[in-house]
CSV table of N, CA and C in Angstrom, one decimal:
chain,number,residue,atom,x,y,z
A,22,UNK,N,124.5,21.1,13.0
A,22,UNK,CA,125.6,22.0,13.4
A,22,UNK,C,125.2,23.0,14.4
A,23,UNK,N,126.2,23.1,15.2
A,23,UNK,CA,125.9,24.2,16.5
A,23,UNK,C,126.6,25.0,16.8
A,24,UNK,N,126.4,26.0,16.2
A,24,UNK,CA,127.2,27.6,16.5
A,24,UNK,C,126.0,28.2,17.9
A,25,UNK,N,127.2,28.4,19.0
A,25,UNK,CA,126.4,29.5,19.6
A,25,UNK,C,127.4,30.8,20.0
A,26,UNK,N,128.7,30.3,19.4
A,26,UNK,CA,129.9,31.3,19.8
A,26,UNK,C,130.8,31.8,18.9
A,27,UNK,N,130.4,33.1,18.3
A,27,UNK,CA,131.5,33.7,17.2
A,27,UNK,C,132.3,34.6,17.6
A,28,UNK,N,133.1,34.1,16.7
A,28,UNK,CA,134.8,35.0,17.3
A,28,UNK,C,135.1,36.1,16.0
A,29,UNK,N,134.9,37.0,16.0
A,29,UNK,CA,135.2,38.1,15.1
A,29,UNK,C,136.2,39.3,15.2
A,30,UNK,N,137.3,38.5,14.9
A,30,UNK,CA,138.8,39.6,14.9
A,30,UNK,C,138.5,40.7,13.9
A,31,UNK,N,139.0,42.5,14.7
A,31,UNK,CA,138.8,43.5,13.8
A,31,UNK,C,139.7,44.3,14.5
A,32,UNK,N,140.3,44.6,13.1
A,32,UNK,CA,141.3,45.5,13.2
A,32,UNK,C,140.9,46.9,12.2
A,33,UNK,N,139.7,46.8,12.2
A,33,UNK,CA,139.0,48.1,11.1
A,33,UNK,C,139.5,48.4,9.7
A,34,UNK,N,140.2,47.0,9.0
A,34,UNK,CA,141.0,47.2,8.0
A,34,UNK,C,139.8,46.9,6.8
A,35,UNK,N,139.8,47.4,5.8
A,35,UNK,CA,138.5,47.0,4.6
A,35,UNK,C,138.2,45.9,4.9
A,36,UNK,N,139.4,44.8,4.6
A,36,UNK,CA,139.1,43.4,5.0
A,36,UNK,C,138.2,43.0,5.9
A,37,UNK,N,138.9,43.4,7.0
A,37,UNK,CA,137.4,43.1,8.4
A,37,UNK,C,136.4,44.1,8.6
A,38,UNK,N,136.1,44.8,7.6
A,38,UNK,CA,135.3,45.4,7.4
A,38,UNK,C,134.1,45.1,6.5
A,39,UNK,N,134.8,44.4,5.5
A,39,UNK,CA,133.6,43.8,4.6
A,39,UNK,C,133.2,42.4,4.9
A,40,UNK,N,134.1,41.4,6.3
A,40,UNK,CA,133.8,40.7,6.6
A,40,UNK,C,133.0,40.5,7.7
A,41,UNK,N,132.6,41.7,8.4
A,41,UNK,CA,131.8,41.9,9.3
A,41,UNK,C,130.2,41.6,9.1
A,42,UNK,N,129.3,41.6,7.6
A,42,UNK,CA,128.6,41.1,7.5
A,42,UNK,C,128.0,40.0,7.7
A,43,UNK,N,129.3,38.8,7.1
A,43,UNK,CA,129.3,37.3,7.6
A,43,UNK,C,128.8,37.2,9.4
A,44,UNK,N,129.7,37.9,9.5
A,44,UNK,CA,129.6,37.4,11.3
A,44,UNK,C,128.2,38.1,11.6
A,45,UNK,N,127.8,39.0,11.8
A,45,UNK,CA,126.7,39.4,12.0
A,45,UNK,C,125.2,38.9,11.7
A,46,UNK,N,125.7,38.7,10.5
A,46,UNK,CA,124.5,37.0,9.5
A,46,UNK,C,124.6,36.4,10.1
A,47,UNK,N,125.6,35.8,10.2
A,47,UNK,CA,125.2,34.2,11.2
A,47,UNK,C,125.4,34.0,12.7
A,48,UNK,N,125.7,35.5,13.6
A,48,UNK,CA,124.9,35.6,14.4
A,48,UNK,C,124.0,35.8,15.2
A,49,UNK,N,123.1,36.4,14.0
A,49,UNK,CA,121.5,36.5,13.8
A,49,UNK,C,121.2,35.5,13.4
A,50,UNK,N,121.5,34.2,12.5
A,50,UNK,CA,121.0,33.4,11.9
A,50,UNK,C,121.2,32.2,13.1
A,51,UNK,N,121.9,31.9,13.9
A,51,UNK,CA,121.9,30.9,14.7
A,51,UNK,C,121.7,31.5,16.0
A,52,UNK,N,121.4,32.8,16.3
A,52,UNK,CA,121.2,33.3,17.9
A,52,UNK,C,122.3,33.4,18.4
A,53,UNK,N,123.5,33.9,17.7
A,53,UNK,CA,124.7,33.2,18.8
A,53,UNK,C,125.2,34.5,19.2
A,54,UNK,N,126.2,34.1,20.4
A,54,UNK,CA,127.0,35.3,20.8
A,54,UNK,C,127.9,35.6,20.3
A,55,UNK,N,128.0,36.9,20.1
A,55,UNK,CA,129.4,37.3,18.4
A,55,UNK,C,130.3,38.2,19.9
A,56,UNK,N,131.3,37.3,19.5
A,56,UNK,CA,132.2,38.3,20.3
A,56,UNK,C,133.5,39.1,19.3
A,57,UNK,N,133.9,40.1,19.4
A,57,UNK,CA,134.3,41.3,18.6
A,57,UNK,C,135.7,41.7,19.5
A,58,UNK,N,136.8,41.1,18.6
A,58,UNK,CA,137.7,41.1,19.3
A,58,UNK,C,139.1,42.1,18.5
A,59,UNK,N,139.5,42.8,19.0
A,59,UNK,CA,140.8,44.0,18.5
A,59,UNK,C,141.7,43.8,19.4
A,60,UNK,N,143.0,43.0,18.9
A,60,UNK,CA,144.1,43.3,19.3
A,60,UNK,C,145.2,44.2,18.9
A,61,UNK,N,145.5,44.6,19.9
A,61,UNK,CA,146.8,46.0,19.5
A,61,UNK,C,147.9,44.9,19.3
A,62,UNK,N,148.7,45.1,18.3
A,62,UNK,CA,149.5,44.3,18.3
A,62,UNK,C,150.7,44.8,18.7
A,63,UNK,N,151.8,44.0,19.9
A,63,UNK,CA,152.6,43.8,20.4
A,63,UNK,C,154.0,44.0,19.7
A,64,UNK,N,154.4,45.3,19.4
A,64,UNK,CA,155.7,44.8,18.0
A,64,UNK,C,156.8,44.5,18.8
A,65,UNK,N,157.2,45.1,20.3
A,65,UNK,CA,157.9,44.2,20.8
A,65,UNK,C,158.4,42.9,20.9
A,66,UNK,N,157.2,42.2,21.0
A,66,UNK,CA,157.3,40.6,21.2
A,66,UNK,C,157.7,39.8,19.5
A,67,UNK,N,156.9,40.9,18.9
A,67,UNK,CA,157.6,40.2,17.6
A,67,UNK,C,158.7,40.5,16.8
A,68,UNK,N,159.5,41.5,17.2
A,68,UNK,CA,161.1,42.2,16.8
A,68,UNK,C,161.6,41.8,17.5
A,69,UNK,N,161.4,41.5,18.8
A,69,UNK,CA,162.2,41.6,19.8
A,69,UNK,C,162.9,42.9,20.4
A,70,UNK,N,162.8,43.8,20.2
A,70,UNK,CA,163.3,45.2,20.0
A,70,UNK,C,163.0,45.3,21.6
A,71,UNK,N,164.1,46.4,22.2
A,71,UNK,CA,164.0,46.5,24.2
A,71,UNK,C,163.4,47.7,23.7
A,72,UNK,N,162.8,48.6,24.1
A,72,UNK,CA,162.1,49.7,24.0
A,72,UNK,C,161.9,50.3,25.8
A,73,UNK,N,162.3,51.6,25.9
A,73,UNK,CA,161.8,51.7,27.5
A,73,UNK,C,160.7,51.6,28.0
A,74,UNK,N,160.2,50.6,29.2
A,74,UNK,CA,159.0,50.1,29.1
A,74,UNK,C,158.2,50.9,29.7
A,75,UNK,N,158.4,52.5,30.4
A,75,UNK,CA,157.8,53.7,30.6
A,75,UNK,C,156.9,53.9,29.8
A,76,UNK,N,157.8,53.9,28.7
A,76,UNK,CA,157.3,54.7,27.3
A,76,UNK,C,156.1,54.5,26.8
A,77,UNK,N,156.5,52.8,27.0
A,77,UNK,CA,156.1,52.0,25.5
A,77,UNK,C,154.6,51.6,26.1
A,78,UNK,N,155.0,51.2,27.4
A,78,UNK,CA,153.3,51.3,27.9
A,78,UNK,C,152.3,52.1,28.3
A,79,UNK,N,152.7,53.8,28.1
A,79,UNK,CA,151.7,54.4,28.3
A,79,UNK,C,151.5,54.6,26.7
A,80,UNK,N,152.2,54.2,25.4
A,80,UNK,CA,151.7,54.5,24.4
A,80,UNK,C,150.6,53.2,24.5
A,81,UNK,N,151.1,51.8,24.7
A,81,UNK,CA,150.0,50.5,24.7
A,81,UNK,C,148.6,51.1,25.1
A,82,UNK,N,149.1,51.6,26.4
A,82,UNK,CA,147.7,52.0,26.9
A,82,UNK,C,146.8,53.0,26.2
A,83,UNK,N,147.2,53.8,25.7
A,83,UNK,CA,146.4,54.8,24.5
A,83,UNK,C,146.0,54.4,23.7
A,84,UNK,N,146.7,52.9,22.9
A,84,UNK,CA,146.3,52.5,21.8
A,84,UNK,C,145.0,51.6,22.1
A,85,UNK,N,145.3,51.1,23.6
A,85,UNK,CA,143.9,50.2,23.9
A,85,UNK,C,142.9,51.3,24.4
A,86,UNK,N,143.0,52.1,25.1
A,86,UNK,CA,141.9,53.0,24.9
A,86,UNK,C,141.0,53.7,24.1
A,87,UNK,N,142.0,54.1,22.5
A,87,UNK,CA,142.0,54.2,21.9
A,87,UNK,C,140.8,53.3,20.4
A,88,UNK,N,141.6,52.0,21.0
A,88,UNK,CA,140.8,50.5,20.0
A,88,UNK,C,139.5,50.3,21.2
A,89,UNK,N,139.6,50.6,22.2
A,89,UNK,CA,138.4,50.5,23.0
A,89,UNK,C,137.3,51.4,22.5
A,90,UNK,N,137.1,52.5,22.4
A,90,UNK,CA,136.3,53.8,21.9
A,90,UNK,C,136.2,53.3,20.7
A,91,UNK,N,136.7,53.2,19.8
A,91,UNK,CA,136.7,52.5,18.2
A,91,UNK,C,135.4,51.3,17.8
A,92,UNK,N,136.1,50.7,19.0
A,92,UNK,CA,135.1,48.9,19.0
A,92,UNK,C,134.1,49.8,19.7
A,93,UNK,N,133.6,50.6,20.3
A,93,UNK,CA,132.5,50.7,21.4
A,93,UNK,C,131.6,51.6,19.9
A,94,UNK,N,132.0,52.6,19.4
A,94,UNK,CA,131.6,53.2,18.2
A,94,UNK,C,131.1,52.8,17.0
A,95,UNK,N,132.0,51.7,16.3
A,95,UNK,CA,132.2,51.3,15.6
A,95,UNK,C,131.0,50.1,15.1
A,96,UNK,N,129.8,50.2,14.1
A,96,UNK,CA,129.3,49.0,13.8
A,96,UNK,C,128.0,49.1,14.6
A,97,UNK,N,127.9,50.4,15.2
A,97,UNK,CA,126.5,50.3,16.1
A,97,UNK,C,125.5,50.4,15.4
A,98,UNK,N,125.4,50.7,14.1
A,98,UNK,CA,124.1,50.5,13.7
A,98,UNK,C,123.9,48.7,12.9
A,99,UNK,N,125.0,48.1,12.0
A,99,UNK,CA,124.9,47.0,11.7
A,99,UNK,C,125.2,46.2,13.2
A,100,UNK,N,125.3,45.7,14.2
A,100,UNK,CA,124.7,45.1,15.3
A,100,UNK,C,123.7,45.0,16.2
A,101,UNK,N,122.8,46.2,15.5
A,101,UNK,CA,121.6,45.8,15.9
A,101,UNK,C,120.7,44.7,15.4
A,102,UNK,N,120.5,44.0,15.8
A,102,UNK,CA,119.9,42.8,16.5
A,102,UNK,C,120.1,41.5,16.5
A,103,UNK,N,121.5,41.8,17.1
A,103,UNK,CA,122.5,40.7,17.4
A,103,UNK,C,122.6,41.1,18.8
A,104,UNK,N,121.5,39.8,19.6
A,104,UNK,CA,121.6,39.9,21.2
A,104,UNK,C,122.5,39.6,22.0
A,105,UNK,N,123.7,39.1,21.9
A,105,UNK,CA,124.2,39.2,22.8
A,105,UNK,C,126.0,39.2,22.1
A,106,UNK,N,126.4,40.5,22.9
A,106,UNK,CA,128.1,40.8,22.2
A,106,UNK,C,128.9,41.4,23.0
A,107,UNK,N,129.8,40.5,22.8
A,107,UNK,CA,131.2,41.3,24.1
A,107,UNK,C,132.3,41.8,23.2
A,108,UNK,N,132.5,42.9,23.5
A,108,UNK,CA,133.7,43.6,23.1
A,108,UNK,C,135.2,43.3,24.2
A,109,UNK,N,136.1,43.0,23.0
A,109,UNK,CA,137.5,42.6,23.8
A,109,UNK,C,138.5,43.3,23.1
A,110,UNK,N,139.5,44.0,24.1
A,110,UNK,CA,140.5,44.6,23.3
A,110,UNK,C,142.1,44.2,24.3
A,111,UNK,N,142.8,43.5,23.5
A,111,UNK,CA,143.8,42.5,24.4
A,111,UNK,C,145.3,43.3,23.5
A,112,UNK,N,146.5,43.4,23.9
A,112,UNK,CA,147.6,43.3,23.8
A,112,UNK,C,148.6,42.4,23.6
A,113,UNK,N,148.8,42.3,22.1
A,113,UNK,CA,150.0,40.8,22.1
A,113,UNK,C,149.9,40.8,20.4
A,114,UNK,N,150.2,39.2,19.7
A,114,UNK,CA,150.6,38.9,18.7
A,114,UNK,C,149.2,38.7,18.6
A,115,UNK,N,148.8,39.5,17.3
A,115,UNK,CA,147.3,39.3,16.9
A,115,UNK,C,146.7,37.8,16.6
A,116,UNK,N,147.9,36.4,16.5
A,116,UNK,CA,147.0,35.5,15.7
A,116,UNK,C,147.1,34.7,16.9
A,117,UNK,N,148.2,34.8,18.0
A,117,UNK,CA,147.8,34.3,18.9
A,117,UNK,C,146.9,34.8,19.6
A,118,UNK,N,146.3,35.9,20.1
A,118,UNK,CA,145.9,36.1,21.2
A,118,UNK,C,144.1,35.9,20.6
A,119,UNK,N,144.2,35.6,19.4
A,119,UNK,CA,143.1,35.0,18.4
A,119,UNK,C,142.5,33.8,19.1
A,120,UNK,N,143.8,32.8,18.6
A,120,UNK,CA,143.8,31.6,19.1
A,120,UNK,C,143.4,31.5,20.5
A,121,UNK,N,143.9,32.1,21.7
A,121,UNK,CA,144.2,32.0,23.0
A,121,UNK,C,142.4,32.2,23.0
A,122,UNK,N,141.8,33.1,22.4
A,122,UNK,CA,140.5,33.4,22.9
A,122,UNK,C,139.5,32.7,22.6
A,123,UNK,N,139.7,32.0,21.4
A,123,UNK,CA,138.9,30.9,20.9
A,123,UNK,C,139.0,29.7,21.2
A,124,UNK,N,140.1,29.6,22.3
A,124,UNK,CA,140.2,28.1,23.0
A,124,UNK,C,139.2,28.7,24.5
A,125,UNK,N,139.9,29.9,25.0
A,125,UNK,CA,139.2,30.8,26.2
A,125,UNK,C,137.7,30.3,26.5
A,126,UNK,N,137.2,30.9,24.9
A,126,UNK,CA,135.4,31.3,25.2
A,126,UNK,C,134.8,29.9,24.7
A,127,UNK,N,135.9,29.1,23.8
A,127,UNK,CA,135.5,27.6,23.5
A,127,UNK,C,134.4,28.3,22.3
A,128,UNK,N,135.1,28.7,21.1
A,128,UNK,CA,134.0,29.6,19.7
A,128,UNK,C,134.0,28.1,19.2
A,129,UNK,N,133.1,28.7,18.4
A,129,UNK,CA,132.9,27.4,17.8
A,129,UNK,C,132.9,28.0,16.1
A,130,UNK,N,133.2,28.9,15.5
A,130,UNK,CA,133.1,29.5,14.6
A,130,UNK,C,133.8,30.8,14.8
A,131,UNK,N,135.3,31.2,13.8
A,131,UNK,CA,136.1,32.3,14.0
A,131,UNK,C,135.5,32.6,12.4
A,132,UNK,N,134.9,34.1,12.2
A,132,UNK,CA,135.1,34.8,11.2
A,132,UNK,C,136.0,35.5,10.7
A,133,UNK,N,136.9,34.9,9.3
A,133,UNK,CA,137.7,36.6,9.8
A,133,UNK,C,138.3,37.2,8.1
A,134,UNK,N,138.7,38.4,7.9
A,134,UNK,CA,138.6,39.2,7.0
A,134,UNK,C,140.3,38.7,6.4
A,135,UNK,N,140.4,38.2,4.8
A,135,UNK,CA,142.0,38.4,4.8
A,135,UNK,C,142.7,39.0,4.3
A,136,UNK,N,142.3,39.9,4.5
A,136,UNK,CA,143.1,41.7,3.6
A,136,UNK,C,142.6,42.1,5.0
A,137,UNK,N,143.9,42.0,5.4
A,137,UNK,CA,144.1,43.5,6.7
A,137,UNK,C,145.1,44.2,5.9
A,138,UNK,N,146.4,44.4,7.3
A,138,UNK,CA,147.3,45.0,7.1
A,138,UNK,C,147.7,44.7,5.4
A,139,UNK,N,148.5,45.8,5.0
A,139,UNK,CA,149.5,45.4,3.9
A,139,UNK,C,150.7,46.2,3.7
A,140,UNK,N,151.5,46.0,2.9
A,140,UNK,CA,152.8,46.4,2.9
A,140,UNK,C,153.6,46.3,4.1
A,141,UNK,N,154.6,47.0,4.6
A,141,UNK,CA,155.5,46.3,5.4
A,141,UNK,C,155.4,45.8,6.3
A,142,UNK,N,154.0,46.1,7.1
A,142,UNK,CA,153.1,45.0,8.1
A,142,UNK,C,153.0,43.8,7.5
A,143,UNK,N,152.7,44.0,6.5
A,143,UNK,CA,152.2,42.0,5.7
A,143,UNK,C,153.7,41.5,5.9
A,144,UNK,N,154.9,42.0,5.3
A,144,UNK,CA,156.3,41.5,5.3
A,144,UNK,C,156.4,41.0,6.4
A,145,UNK,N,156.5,42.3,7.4
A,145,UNK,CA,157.5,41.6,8.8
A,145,UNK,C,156.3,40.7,9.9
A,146,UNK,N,155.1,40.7,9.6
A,146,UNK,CA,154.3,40.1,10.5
A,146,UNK,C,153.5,38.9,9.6
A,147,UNK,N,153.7,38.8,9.1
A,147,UNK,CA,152.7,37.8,8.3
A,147,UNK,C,151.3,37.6,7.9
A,148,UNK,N,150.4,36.8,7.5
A,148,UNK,CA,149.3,36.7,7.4
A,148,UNK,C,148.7,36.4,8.5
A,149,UNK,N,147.9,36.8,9.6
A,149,UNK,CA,147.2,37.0,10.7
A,149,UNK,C,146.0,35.3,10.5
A,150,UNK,N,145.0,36.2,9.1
A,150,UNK,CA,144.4,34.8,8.7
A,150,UNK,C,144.9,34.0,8.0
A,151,UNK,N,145.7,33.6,7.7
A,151,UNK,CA,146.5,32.6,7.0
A,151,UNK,C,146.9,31.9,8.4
A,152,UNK,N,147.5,32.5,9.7
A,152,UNK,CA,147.9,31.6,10.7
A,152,UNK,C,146.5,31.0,11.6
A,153,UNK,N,145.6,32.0,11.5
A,153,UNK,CA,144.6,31.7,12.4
A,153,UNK,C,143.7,30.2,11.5
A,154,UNK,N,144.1,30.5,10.4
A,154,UNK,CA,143.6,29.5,9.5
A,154,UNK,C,143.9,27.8,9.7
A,155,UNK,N,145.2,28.2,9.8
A,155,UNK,CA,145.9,26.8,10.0
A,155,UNK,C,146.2,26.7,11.3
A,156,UNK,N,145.6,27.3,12.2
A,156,UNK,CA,145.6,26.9,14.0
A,156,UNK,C,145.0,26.5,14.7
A,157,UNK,N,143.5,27.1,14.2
A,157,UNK,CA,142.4,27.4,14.9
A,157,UNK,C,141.8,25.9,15.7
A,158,UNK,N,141.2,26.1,16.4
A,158,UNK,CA,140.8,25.2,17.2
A,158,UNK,C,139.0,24.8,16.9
A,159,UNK,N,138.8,25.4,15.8
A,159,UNK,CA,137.5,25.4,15.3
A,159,UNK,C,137.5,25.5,14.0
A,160,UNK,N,136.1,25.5,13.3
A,160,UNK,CA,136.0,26.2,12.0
A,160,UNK,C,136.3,27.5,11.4
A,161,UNK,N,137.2,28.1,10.8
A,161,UNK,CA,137.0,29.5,10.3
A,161,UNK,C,136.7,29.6,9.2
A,162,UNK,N,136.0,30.6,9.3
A,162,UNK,CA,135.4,31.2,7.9
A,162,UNK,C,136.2,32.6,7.4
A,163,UNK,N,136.8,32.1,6.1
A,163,UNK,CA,138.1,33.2,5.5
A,163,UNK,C,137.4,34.1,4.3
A,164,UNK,N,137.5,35.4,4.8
A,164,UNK,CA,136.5,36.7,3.8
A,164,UNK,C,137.2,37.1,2.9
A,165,UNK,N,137.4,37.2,1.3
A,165,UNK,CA,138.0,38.1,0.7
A,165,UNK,C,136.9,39.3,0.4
A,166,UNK,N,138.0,39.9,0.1
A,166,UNK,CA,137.8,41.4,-0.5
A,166,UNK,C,137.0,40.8,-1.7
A,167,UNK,N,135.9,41.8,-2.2
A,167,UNK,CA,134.9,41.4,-3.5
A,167,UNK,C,136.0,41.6,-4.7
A,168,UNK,N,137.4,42.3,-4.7
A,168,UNK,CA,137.5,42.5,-6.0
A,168,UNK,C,138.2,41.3,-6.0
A,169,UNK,N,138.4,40.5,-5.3
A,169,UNK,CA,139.4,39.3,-5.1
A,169,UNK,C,138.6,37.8,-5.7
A,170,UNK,N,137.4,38.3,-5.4
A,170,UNK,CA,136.6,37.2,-5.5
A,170,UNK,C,136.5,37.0,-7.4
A,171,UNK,N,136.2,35.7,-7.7
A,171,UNK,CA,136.6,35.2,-9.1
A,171,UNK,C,135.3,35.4,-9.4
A,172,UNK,N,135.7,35.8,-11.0
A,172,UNK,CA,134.2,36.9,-11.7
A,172,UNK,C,133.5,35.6,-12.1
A,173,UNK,N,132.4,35.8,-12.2
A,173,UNK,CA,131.3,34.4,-13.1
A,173,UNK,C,131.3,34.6,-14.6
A,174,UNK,N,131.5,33.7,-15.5
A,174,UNK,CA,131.8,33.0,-16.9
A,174,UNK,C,130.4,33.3,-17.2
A,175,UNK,N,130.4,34.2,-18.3
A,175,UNK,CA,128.8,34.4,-18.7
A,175,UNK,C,128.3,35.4,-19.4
């Protein structure tokens, strides 16, 4: 097996937070390039809602500056010594713009956490890894939460 390209969606939710380990293991463990990706998600495209697009893009743009400074901060001491990592912060429907980047960089391994969002984000947008799950153009590896995880008989 040949991983030399991980896709690691974070949205700084516990979930991708305690799934950040996996990706960082195995891309220390196979040399690979871990790419660290945050998408702002796009609620226009997915309500449909007109919003004035003045507005609504200088809030986008704060939110990506925003998730840019976050990702640049974020994880600096657990990424040390993982050689090679690009930080991406894209605009759109989180499971597509997932997808879109894992066909992009051609991953060969998407990590990803599945307790993000919850409550009326889980409702009106769905499960992110549950879609990325059944899309993906590669292998993913799906993280739960430890309390989620089934206790050992003993």
């Amino acid at each position: 097996m040949k991983i030399e390209r991980i896709l690691f969606p974070i949205d700084f939710s516990e979930g991708a937070m305690n799934a950040l380990d996996y990706a960082i293991s195995l891309a220390k463990e196979y040399n690979a390039k871990l790419y660290l990706l945050h998408v702002v998600h796009d609620v226009s495209m997915t309500a449909g809602w007109q919003v004035p697009h003045v507005r609504i893009d200088e809030l986008y743009r704060s939110m990506e500056e925003s998730a840019s400074k976050e990702l640049e901060k974020c994880c600096q001491e657990e990424l040390k010594g993982v050689k090679d990592i690009e930080k991406i912060v894209l605009k759109g429907i989180p499971d597509d713009e997932i997808l879109k980047v894992a066909r992009d960089k051609k991953i060969d391994l998407i990590i990803i956490g599945t307790h993000g969002r919850t409550g009326i984000d889980r409702l009106l947008f769905g499960s992110t890894a549950e879609k990325v799950v059944r899309k993906a153009p590669c292998p993913v590896l799906s993280v739960r939460l430890p309390e989620h995880r089934i206790k050992e008989i003993g």
